[in-house]
CSV table of C-alpha atoms in Angstrom, one decimal:
chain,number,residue,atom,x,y,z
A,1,UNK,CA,13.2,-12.5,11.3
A,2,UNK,CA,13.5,-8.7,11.8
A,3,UNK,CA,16.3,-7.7,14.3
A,4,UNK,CA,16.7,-5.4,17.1
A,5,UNK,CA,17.3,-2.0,16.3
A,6,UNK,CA,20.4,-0.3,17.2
A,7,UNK,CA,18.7,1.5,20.0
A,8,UNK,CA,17.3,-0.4,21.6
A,9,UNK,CA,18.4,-1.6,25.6
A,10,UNK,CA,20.6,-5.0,24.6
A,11,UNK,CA,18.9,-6.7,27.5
A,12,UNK,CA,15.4,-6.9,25.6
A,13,UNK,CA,14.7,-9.2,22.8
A,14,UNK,CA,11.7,-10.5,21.6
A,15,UNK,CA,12.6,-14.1,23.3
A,16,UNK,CA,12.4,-12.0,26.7
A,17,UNK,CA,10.6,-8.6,26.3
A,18,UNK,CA,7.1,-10.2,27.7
A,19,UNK,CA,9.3,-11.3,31.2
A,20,UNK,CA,10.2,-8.2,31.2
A,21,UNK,CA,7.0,-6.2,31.1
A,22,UNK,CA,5.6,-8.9,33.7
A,23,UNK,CA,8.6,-8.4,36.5
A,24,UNK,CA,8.1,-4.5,35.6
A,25,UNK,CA,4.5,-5.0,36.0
A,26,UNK,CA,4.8,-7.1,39.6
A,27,UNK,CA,7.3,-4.7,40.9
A,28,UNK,CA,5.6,-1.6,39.5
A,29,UNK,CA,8.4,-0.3,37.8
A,30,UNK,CA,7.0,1.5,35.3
A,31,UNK,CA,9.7,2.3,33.7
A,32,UNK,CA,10.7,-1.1,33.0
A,33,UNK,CA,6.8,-1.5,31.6
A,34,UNK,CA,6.8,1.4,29.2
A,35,UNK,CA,10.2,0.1,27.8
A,36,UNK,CA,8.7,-3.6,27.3
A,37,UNK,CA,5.7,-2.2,25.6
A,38,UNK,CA,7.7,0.2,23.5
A,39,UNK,CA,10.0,-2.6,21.9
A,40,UNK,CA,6.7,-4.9,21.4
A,41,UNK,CA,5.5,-1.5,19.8
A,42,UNK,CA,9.0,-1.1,17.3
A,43,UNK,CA,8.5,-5.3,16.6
A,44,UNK,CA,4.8,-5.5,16.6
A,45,UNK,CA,5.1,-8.2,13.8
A,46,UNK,CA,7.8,-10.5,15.3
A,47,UNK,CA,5.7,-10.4,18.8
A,48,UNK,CA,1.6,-10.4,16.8
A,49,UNK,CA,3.2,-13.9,14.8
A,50,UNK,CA,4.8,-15.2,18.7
A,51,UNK,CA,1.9,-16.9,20.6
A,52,UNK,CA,3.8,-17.1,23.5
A,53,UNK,CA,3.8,-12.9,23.5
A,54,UNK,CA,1.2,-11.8,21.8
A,55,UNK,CA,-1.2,-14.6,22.8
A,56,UNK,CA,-0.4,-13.6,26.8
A,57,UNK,CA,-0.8,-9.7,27.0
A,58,UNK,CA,-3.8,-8.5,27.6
A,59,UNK,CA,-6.3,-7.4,25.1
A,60,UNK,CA,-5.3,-3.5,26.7
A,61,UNK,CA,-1.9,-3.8,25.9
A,62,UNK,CA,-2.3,-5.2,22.5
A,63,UNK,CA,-4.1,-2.3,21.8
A,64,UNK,CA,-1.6,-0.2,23.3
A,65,UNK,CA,0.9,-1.4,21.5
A,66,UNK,CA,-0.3,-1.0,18.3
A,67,UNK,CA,-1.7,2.4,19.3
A,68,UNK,CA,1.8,3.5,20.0
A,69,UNK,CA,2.9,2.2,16.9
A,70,UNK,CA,0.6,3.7,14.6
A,71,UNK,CA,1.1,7.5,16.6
A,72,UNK,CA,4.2,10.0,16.0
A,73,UNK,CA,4.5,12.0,12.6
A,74,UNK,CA,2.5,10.8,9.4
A,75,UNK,CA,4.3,11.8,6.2
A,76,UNK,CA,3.8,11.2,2.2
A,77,UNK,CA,6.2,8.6,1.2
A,78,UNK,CA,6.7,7.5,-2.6
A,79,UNK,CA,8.6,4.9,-3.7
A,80,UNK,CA,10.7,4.6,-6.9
A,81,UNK,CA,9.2,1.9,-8.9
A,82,UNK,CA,8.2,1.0,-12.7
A,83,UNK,CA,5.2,-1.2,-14.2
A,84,UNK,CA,5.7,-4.4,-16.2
A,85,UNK,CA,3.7,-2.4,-18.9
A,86,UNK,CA,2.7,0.9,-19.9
A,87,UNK,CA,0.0,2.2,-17.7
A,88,UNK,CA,-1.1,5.1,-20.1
A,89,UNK,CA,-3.8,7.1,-19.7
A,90,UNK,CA,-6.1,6.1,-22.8
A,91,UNK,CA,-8.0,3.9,-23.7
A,92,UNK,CA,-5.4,1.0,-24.9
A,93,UNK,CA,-6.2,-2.1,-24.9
A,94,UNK,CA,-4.3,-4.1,-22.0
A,95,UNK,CA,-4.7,-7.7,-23.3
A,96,UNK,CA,-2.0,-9.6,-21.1
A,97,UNK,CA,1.7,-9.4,-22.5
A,98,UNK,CA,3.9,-12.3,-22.3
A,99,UNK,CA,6.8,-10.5,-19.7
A,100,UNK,CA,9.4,-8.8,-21.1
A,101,UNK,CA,12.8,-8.7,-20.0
A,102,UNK,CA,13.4,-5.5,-17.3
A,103,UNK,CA,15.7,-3.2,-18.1
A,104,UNK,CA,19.1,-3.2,-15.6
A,105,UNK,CA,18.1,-1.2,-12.5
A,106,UNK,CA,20.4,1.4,-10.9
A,107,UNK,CA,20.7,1.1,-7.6
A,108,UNK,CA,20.9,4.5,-6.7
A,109,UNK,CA,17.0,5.0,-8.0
A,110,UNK,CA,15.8,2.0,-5.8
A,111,UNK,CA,14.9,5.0,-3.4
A,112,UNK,CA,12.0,6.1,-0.5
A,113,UNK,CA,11.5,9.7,-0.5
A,114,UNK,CA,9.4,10.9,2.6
A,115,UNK,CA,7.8,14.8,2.2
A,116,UNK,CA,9.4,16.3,5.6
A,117,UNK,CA,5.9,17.8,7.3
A,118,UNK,CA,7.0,21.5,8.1
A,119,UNK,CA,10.0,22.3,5.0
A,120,UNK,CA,7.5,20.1,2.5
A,121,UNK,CA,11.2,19.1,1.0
A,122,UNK,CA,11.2,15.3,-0.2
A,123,UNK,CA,13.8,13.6,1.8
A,124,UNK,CA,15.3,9.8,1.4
A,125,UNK,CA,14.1,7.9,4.0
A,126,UNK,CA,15.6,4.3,2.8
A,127,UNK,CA,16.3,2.3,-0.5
A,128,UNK,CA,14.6,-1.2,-1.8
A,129,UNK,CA,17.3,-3.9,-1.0
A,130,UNK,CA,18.6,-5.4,-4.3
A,131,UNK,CA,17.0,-8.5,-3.9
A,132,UNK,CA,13.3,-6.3,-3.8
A,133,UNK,CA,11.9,-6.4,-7.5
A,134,UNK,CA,11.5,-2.8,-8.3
A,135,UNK,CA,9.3,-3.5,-11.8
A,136,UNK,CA,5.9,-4.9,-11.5
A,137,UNK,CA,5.6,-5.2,-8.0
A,138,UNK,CA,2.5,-4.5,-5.7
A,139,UNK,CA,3.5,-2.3,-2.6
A,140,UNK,CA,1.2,-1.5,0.5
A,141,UNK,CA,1.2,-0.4,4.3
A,142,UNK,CA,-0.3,-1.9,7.2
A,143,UNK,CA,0.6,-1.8,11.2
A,144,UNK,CA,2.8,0.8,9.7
A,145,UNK,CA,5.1,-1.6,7.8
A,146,UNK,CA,5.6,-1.1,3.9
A,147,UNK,CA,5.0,-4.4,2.2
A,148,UNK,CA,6.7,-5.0,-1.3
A,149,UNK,CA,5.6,-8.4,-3.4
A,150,UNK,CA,6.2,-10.0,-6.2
A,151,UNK,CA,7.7,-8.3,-9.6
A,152,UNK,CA,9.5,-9.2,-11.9
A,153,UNK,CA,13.6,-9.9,-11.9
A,154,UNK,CA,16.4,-10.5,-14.9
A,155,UNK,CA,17.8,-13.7,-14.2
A,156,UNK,CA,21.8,-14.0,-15.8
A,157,UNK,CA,20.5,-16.5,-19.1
A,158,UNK,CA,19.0,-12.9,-19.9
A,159,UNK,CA,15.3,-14.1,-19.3
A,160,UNK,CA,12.8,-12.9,-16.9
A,161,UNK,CA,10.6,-14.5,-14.2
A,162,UNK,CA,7.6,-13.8,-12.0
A,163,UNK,CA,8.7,-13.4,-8.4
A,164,UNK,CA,7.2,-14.4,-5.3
A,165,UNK,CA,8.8,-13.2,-2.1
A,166,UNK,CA,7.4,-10.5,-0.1
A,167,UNK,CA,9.5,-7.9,1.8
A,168,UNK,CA,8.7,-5.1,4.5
A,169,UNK,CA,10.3,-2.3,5.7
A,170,UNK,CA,9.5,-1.0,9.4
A,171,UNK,CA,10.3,2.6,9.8
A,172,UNK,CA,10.4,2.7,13.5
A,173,UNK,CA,13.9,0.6,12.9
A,174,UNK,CA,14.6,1.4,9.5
A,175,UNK,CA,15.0,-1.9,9.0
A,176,UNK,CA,13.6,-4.8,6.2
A,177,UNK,CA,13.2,-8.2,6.7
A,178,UNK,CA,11.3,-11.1,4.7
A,179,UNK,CA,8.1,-12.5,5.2
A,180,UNK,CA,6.0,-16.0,3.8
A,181,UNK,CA,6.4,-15.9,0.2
A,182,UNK,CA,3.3,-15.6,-2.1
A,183,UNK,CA,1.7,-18.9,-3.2
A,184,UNK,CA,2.8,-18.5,-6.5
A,185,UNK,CA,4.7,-16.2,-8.4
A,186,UNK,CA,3.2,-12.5,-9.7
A,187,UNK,CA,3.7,-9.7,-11.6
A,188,UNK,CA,1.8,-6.3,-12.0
A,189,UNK,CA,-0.5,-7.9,-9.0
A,190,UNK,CA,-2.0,-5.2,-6.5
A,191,UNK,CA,-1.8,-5.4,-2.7
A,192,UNK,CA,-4.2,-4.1,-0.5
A,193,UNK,CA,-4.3,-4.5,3.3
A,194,UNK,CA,-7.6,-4.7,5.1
A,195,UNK,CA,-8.7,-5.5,8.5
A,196,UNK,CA,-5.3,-6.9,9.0
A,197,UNK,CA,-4.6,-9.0,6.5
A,198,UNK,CA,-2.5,-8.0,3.4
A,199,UNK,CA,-4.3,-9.1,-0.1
A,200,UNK,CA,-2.6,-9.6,-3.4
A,201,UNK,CA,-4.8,-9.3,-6.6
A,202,UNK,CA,-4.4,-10.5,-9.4
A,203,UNK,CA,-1.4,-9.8,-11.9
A,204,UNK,CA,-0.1,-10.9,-15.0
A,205,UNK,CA,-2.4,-13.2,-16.7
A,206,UNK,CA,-3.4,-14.2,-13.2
A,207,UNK,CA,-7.1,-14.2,-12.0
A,208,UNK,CA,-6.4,-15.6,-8.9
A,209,UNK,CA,-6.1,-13.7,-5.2
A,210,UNK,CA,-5.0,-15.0,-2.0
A,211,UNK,CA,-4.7,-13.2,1.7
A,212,UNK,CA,-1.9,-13.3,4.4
A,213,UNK,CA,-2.6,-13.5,7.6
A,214,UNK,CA,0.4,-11.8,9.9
A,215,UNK,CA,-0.5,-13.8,13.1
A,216,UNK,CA,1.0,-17.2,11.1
A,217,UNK,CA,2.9,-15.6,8.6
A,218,UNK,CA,1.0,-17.8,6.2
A,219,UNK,CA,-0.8,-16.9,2.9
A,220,UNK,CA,-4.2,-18.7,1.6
A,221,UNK,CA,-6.0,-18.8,-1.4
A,222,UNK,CA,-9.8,-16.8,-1.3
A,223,UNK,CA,-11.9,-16.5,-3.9
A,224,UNK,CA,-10.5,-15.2,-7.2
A,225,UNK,CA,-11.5,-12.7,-9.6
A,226,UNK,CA,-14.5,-13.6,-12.0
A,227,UNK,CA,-13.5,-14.9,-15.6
A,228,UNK,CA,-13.2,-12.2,-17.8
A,229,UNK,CA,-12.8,-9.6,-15.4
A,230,UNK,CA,-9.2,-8.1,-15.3
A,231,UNK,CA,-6.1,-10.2,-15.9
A,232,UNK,CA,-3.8,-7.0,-16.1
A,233,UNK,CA,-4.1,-3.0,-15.3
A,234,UNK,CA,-6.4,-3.0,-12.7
A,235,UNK,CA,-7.0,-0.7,-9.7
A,236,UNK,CA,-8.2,-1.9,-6.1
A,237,UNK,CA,-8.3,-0.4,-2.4
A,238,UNK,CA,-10.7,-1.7,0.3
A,239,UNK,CA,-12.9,0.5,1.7
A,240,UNK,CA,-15.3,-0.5,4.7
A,241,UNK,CA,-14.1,-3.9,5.2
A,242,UNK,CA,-14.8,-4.8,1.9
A,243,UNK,CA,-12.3,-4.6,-1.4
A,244,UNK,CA,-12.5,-2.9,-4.5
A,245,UNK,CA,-11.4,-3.6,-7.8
A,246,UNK,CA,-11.9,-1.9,-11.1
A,247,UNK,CA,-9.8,-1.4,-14.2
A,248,UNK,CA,-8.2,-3.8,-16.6
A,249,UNK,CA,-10.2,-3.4,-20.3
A,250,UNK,CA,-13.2,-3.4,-19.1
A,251,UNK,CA,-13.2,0.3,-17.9
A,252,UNK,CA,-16.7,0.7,-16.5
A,253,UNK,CA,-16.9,-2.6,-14.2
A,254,UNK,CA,-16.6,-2.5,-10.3
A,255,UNK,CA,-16.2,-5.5,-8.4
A,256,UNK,CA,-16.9,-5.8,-4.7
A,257,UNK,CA,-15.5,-8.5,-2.7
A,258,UNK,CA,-16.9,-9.3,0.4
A,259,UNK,CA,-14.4,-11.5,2.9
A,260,UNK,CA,-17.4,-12.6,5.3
A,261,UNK,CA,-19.2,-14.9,2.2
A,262,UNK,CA,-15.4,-15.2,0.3
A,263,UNK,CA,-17.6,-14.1,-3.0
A,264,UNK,CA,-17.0,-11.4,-5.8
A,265,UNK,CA,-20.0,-9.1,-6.6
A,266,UNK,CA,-21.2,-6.9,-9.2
A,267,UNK,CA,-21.3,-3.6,-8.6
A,268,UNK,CA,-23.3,-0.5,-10.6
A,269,UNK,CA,-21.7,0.6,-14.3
A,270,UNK,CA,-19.3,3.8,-13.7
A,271,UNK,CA,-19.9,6.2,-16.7
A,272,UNK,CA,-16.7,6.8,-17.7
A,273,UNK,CA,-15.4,4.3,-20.2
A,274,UNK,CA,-11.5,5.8,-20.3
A,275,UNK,CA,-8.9,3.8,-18.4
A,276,UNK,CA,-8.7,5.0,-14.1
A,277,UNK,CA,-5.0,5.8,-13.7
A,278,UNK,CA,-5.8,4.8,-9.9
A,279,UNK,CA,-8.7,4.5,-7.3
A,280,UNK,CA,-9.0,5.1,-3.1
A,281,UNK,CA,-11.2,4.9,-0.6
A,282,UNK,CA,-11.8,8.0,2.1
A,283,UNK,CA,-14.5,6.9,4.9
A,284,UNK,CA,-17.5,5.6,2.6
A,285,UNK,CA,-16.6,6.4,-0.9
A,286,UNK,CA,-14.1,5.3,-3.4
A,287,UNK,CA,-12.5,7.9,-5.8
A,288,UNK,CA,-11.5,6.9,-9.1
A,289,UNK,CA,-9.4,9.3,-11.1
A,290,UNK,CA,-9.2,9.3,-14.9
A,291,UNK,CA,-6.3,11.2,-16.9
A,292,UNK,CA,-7.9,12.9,-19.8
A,293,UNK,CA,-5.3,13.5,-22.4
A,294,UNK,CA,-7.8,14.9,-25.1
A,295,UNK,CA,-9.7,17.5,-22.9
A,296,UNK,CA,-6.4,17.9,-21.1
A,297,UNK,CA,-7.3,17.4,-17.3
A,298,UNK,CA,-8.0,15.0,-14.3
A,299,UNK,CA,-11.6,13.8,-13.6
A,300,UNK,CA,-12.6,12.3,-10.4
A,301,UNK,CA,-15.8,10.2,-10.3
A,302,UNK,CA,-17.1,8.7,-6.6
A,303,UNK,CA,-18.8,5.6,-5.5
A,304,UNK,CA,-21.1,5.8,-2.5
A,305,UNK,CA,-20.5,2.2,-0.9
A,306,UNK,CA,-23.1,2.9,1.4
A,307,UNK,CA,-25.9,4.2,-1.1
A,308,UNK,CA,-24.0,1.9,-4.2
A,309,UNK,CA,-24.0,5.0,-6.7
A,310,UNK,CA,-21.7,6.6,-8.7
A,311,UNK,CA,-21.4,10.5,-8.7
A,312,UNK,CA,-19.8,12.6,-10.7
A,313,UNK,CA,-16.7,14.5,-9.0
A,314,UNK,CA,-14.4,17.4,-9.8
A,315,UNK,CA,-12.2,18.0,-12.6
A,316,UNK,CA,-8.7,19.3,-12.5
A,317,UNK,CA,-7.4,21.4,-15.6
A,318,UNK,CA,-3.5,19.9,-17.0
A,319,UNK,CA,-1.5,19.8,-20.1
A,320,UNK,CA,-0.7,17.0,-21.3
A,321,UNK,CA,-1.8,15.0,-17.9
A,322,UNK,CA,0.2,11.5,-16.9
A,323,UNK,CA,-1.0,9.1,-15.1
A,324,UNK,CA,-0.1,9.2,-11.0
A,325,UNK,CA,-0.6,7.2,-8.3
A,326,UNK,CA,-2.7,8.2,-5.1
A,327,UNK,CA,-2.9,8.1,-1.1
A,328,UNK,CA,-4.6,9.3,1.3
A,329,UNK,CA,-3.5,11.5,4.4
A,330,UNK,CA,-5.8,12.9,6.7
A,331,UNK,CA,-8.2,15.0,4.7
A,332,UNK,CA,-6.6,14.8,1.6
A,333,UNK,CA,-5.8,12.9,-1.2
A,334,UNK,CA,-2.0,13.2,-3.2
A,335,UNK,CA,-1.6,12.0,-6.6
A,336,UNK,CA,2.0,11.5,-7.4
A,337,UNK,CA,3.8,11.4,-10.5
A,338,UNK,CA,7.3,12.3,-11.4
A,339,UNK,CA,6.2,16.0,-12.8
A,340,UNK,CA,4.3,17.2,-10.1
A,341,UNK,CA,1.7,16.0,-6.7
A,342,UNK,CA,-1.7,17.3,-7.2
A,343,UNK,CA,-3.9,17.6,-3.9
A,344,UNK,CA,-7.3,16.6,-3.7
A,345,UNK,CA,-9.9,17.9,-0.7
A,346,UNK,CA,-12.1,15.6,0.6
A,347,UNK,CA,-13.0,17.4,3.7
A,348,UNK,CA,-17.2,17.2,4.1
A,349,UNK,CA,-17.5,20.8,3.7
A,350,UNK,CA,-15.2,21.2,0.4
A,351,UNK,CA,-14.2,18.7,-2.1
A,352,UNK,CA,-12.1,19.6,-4.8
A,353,UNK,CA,-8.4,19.9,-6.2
A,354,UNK,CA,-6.5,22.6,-4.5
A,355,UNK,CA,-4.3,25.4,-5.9
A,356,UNK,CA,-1.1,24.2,-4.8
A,357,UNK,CA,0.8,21.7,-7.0
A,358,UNK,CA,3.8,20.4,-5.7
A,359,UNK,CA,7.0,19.5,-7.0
A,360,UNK,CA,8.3,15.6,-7.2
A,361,UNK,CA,11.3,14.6,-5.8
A,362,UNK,CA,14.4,15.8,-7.2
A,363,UNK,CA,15.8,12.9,-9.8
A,364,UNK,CA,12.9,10.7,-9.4
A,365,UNK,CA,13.2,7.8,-11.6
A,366,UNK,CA,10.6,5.4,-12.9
A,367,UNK,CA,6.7,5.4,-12.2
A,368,UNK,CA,6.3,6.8,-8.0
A,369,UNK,CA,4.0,4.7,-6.0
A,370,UNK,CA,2.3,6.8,-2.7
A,371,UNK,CA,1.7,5.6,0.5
A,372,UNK,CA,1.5,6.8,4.2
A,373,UNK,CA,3.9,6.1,7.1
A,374,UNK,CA,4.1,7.7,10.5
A,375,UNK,CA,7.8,8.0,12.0
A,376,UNK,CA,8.9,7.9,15.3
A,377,UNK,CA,8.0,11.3,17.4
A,378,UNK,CA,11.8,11.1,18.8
A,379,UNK,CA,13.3,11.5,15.0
């Protein structure tokens, strides 16, 4: 279980922060309240998964709390990470691979580099603990926490294995801390959070997916991916309340997965046929990007969720294009490799790449997984 953070009052812990906030609340001292609901804010997973907190406030301060959590400055973050595989841009096959054995990893490129909002310099904000596979692992935010599971570790016989623990990093402490493990062991998996629960798809010769629920710190089995759908290389966001997942050798397919029935669906054929180096979801569509090494450029194709068509998007000019990873931040999406972070408009009134290219961070190492955090407003 997550500690307190440094500073933080020693006289409030999670075993007494809700007596607290109701003394502060019967003697209207507010600023007894606001430091009660602030802490609960800093901890929100250690009090959402303590009934005898979470299950007394009232349904205004639960969404206070997580209101205050989620406010302050949002940034880019990337993480330094490498895939189990290849994830080229053509079109390979990606018939599952028995595991091979990870290469050592240096622990000073285990790092989290945050773009600083008004210099646009990438900056550390934290490393992946040793004990956090850094190959093959899926990584995700939600309640502003950065989840990390599964992978892929060297054990000392020289052989490799699956893992299954879960980590997550809050960056209102700077602290990680453990969670429920997965039910079973993956590699190459993707995680996706929606409507707050975290889901982990797939991986390595897996077709399985199963969902965590934060409240018990328990994961369960839904319903898993159709045979002969993707059992490596596969992209998948949720968008809507409702998940995504594309990919794996079978380039065109798009499967929908609706949590209310627990069942897999069909969607409509995408044109392109070339492997999506990764896919997002901004309000009602989901944006697939494809690297294009022969025609040398980026393509973007979009799939109305609402309408359940495919458009044709905007196309981005690059030598010899790599395959990048993408999030989304505000009106704008950022796909991140180690040469450079392309920025892609989504804004109603203009869609399209934009002019600026920036650079990665300096020494980067590995492939560079995006995501968004927001920081505290006092750092």
């Amino acid at each position: 279980m997550e500690a307190g953070a440094g500073t933080e009052s020693p006289q409030i812990s999670a075993e007494n922060c809700f007596d607290i906030l109701t003394r502060a609340k019967r003697d209207g001292a507010e600023g007894a309240r606001r430091r009660a609901l602030g802490f609960m804010s800093r901890h929100y997973l250690q009090v959402l998964r303590t009934p005898a907190v979470f299950g007394r406030l009232t349904a205004a301060e639960r969404e206070l709390i997580l209101a205050r959590r989620m406010e302050g400055t949002k940034v880019l973050a990337v993480a330094e990470s490498s895939d189990a595989s290849d994830r080229g841009g053509s079109r390979e096959s990606s018939r599952p691979q028995s595991p091979q054995p990870p290469a050592p990893e240096d622990p000073e490129h285990r790092r989290v580099f945050c773009l600083h909002p008004d210099t646009r310099r990438w900056e550390v904000l934290t490393r992946l603990p040793e004990d956090v596979p850094a190959k093959g692992s899926g990584m995700c935010t939600m309640y502003n926490y950065l989840f990390v599971a599964g992978g892929i570790r060297a054990h000392g016989d020289g052989r490799s294995k699956a893992s299954d623990r879960v980590f997550c990093y809050n960056p209102l402490t700077g602290l990680w801390s453990q969670v429920r493990p997965l039910s079973q062991p993956r590699c190459q998996l993707r995680l996706v959070s929606m409507d707050g629960h975290l889901y982990a798809i797939g991986g390595e010769c897996l077709f399985t997916v199963e969902r965590y629920d934060p409240r018990v710190d328990r994961w369960a089995p839904v319903a898993p991916l159709p045979r002969g759908s993707f059992a490596v290389a596969h992209e998948a966001t949720s968008c809507g309340g409702e998940l995504f997942v594309s990919g794996g050798s079978l380039f065109y397919r798009l499967l929908r997965y609706d949590s209310r029935r627990d069942e897999w669906e069909e969607c409509p054929f995408n044109e392109s046929r070339r492997r999506s180096t990764d896919m997002v979801a901004h309000r009602s569509l989901v944006y697939r990007f494809d690297v294009d090494r022969e025609r040398a450029g980026v393509s973007v194709y979009k799939y109305n969720t609402a309408a359940k068509a495919w458009h044709g998007g905007a196309s981005f000019p690059l030598e010899n294009p790599r395959p990048f990873r993408c999030a989304v931040l505000g009106e704008r999406i950022y796909c991140v490799n180690r040469s450079h972070t392309l920025q892609f408009e989504v804004r109603e009134e203009r869609e399209g790449f934009g002019p600026e290219v920036l650079p990665p961070p300096a020494e980067a190492r590995g492939a560079l997984v995006p995501f968004v955090l927001s920081l505290d407003r006092d750092e």
